[in-house]
CSV table of C-alpha atoms in Angstrom, one decimal:
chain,number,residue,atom,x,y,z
A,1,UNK,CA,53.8,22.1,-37.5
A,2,UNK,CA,57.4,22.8,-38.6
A,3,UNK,CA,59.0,25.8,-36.9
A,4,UNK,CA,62.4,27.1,-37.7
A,5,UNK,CA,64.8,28.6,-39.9
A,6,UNK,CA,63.6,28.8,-43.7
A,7,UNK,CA,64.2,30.1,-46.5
A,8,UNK,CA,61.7,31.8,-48.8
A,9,UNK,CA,63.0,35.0,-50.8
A,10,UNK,CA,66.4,35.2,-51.2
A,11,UNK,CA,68.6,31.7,-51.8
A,12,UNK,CA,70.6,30.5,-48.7
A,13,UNK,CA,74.4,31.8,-49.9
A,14,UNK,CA,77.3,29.9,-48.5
A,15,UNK,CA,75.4,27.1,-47.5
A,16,UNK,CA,74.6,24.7,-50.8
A,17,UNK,CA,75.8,25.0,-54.2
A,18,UNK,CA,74.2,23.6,-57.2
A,19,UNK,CA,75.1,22.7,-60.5
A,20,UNK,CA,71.7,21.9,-62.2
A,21,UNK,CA,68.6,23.5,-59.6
A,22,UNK,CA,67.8,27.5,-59.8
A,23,UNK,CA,66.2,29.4,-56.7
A,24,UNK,CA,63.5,30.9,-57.8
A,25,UNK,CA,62.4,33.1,-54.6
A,26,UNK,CA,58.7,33.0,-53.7
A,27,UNK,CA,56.5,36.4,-53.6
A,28,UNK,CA,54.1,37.3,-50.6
A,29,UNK,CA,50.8,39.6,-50.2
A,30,UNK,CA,48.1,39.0,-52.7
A,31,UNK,CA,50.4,36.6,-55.2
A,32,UNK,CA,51.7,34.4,-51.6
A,33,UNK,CA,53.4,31.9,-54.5
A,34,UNK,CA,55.6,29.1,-53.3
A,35,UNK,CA,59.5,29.8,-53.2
A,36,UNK,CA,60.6,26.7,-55.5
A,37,UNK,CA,64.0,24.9,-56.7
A,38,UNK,CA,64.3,23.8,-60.4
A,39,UNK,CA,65.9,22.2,-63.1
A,40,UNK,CA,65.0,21.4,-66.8
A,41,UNK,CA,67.2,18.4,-67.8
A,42,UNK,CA,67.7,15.6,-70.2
A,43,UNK,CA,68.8,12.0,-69.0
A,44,UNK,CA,69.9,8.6,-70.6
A,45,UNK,CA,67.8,6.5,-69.1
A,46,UNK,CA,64.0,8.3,-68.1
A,47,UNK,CA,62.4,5.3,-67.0
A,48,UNK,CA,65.8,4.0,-64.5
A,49,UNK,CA,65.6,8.3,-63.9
A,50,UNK,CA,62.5,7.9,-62.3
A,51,UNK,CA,62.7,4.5,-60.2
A,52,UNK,CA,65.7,6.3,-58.4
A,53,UNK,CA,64.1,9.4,-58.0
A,54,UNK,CA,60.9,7.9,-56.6
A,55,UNK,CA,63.7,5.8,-53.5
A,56,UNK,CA,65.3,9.1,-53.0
A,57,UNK,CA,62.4,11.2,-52.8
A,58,UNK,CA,60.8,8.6,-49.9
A,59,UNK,CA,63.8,9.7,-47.9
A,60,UNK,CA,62.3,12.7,-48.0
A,61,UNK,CA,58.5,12.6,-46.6
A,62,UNK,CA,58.0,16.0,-45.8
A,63,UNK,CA,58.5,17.4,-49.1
A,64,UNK,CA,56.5,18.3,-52.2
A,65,UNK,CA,58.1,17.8,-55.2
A,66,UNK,CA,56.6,17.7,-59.0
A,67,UNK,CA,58.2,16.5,-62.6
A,68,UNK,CA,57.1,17.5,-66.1
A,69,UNK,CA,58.2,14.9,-68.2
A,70,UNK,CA,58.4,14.6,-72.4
A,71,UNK,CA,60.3,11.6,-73.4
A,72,UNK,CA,63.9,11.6,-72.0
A,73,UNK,CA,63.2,15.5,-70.7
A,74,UNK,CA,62.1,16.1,-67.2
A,75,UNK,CA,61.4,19.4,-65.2
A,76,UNK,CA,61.8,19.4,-61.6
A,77,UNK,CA,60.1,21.5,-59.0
A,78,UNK,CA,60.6,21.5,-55.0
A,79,UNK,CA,58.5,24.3,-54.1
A,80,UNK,CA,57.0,25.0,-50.5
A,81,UNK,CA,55.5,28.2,-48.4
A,82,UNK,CA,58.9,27.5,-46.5
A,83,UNK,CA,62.0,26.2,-48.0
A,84,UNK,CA,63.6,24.2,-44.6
A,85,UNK,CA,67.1,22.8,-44.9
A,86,UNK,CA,65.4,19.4,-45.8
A,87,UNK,CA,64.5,20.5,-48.7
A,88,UNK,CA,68.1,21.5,-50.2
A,89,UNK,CA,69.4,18.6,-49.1
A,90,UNK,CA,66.8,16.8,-51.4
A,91,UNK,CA,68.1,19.1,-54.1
A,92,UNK,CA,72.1,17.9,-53.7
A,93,UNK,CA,71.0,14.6,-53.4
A,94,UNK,CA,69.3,15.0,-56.8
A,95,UNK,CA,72.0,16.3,-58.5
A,96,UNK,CA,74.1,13.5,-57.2
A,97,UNK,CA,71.8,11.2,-58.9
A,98,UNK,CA,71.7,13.3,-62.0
A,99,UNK,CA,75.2,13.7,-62.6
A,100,UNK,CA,75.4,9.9,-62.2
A,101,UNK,CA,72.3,9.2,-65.1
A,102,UNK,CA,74.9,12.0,-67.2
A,103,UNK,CA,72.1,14.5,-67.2
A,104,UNK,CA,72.6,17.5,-69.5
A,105,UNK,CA,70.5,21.2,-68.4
A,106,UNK,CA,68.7,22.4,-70.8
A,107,UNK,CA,67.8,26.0,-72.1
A,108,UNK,CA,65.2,27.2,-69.7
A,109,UNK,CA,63.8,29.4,-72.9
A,110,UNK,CA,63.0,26.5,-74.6
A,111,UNK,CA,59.2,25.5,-75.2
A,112,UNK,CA,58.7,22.7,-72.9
A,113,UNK,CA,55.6,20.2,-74.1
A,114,UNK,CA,54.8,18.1,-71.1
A,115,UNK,CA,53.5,14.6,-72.1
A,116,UNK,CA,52.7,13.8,-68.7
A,117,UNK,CA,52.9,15.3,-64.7
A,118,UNK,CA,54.0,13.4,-61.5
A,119,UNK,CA,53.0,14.9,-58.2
A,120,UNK,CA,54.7,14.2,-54.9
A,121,UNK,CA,52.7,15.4,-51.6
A,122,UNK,CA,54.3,15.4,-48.6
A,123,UNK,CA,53.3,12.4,-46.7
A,124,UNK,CA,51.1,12.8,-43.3
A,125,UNK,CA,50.7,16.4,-43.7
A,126,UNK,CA,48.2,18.1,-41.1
A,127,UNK,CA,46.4,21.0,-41.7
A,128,UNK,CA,46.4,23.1,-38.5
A,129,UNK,CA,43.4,25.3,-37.2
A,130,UNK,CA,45.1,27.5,-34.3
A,131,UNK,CA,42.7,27.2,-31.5
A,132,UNK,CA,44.2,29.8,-29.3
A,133,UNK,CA,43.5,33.4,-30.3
A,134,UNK,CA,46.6,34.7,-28.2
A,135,UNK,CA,49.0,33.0,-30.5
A,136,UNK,CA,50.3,34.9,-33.8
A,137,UNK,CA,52.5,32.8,-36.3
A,138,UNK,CA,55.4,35.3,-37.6
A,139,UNK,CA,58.4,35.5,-39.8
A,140,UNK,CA,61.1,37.0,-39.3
A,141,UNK,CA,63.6,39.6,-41.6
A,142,UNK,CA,66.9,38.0,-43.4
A,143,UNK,CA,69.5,36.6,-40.6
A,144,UNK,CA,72.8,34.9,-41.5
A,145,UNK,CA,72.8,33.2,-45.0
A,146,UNK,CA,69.8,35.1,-45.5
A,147,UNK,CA,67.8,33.1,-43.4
A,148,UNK,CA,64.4,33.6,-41.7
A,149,UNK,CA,62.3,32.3,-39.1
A,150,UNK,CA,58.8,30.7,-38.2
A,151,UNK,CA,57.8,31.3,-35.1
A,152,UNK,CA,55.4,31.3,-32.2
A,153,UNK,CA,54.8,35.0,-30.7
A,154,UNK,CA,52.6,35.8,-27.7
A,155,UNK,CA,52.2,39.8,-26.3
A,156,UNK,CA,51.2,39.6,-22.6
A,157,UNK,CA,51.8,41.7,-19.4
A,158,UNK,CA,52.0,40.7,-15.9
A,159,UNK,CA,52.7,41.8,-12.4
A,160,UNK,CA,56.6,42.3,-12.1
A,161,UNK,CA,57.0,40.3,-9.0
A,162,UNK,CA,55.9,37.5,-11.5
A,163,UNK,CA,58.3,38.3,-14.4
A,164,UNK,CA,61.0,35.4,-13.3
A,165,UNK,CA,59.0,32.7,-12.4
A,166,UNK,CA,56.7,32.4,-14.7
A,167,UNK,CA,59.8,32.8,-17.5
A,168,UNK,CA,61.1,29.9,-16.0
A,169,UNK,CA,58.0,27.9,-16.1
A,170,UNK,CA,57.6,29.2,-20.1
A,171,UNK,CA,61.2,27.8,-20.4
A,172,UNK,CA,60.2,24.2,-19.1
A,173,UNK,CA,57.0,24.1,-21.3
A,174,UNK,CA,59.1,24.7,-24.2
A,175,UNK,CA,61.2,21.7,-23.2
A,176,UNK,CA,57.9,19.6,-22.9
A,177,UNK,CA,56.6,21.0,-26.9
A,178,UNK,CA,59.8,20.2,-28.6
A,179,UNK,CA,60.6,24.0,-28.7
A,180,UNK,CA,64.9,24.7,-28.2
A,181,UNK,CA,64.6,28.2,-28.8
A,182,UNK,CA,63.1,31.1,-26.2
A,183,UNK,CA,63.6,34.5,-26.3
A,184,UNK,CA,61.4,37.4,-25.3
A,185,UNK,CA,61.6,41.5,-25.6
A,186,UNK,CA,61.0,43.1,-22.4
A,187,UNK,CA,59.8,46.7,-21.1
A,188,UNK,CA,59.3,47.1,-17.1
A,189,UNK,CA,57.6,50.3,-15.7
A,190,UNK,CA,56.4,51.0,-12.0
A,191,UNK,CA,55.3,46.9,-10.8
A,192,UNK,CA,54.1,45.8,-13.9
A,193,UNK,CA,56.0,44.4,-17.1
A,194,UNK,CA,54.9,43.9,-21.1
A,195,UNK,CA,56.4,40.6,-22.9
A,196,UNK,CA,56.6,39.9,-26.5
A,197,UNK,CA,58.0,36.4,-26.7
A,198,UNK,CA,58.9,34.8,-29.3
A,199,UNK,CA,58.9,30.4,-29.4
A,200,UNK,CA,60.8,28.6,-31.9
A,201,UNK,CA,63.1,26.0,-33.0
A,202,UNK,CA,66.8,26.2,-35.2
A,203,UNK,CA,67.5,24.3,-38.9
A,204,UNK,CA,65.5,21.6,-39.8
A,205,UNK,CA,67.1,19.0,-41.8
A,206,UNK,CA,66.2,15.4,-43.4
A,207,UNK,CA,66.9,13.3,-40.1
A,208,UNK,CA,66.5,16.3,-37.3
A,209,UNK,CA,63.2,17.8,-38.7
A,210,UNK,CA,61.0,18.8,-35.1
A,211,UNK,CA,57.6,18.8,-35.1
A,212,UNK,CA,55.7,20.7,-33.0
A,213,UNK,CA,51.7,20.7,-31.7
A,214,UNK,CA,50.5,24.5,-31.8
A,215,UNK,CA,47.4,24.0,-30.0
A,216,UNK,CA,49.2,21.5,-27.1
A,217,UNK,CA,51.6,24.4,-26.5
A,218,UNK,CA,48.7,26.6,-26.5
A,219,UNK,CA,46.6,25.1,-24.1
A,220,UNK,CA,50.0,25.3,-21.9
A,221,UNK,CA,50.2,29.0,-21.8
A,222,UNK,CA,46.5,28.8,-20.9
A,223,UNK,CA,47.1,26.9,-18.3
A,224,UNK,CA,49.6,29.1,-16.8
A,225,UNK,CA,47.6,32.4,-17.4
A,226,UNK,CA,45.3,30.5,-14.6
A,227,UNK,CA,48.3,30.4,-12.4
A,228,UNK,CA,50.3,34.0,-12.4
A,229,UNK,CA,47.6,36.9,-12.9
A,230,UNK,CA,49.6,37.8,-16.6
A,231,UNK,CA,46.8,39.1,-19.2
A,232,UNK,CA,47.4,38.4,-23.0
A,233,UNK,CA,48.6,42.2,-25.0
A,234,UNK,CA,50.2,44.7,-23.8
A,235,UNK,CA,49.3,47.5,-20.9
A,236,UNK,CA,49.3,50.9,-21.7
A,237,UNK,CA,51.0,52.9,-24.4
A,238,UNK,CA,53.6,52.4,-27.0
A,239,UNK,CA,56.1,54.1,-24.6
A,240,UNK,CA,55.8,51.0,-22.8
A,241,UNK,CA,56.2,49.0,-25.8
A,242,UNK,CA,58.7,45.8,-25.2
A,243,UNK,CA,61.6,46.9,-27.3
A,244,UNK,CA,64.6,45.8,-24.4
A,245,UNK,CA,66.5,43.0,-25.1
A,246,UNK,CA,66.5,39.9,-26.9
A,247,UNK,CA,66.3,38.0,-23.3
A,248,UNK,CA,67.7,35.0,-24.6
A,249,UNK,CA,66.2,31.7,-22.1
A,250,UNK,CA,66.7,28.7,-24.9
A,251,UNK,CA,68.8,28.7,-28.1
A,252,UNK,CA,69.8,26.8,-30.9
A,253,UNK,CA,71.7,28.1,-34.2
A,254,UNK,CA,71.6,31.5,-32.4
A,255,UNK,CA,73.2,33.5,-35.5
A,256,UNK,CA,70.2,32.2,-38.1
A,257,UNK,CA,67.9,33.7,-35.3
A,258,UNK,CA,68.4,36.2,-33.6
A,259,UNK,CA,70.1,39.7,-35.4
A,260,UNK,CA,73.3,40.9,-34.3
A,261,UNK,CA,73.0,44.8,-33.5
């Protein structure tokens, strides 16, 4: 599973710049439609169009993209739950190539009759059952460039004699899982303490994307529940909710993270 900074309603400002693709920001709850970039365009040369496209786009594994095509007229969709930095970078490369085959955007208003569709899945993509009950998958609100975040998040409390090592050993699983961030909220009261950490990694580009096992990670923190007496939620009332901090352990790309106060 990909974890990281994303970007699904709003369009990442100040970051990329395009010429021919549109954001068009995806909509949760009962719609839960993909956040997608496209283009309408018309090219010289459809059939060279699409042996280049089909090179660039195997750069690209982890992506979904779709074309529309009628005659010399193609419309382009990169859509996903998650729009990771991978997939903008496909985007700028495309435009390269479609400034090179003198491609001219067309009037989106303009009826569209689609001879014929090409899908491309993402290659070796898993679909992952969460085995571990303790384990939410959350997003995050906007951060810099309007960013969010995937992430792990696990409640727990524990004995406060406890709190430091077992943070410590949390750290070094996260180092064994291919997880660089680690921060947790925090609320201690008489010898015990409630945790709400949260398990992540930064911006996932083309080259750099990290993959990460849910379920490996999972059976970790099970593991270590055997060896400090911490119990998975949280122990009494919302007055000992864990609002201190972030507790920052392991960081990457801190400012598309974590939100300045």
């Amino acid at each position: 599973m990909i974890l990281g900074v994303y970007w699904y309603f709003k369009f990442p400002e100040n970051l990329y710049h395009f010429k021919f693709f549109s954001f068009m920001q995806g909509y949760g709850g009962h719609t839960d439609s993909l956040a997608e970039l496209e283009t309408k365009v018309q090219v010289d040369d459809i059939k060279n169009f699409l042996n280049r496209l089909e090179i660039l786009k195997a750069k690209f594994p982890q992506t979904y993209l779709q074309l529309k095509i009628n005659g010399n007229q193609v419309m382009i969709t990169i859509g996903d739950d998650q729009l990771f930095d991978y997939y903008f970078q496909l985007a700028a490369e495309m435009e390269e190539l479609l400034t090179d085959q003198n491609a001219v955007l067309l009037d989106e208003h303009i009826p569209f009759e689609v001879q014929y569709t090409k899908n491309y899945d993402p290659e070796r993509e898993i679909f992952w059952t969460i085995e571990h009950r303790f384990i939410q998958m959350t997003g995050s609100d906007f951060r810099q460039n309007n960013a969010e975040n995937f992430s792990i998040r696990i409640d727990c409390n524990l004995p406060l004699v406890c709190k430091k090592d077992c943070i410590s050993d949390l750290a070094a699983i996260c180092r064994e899982e291919n997880l660089s961030v680690f921060y947790y909220h925090d609320f201690d009261f008489n010898d015990q303490c409630n945790l709400m950490l949260f398990f992540t990694n930064g911006r996932q580009y083309k080259n750099q994307s990290i993959d990460v096992d849910v379920n490996s990670f999972g059976t970790k923190i099970r593991d270590l529940s055997q060896k400090y007496p911490f119990r998975f939620g949280h122990f009494g009332g919302m007055k000992y909710y864990p609002l201190n901090g972030p507790h920052i352990e392991l960081m990457v790309d801190e400012d598309y993270i974590i939100k300045k106060k």
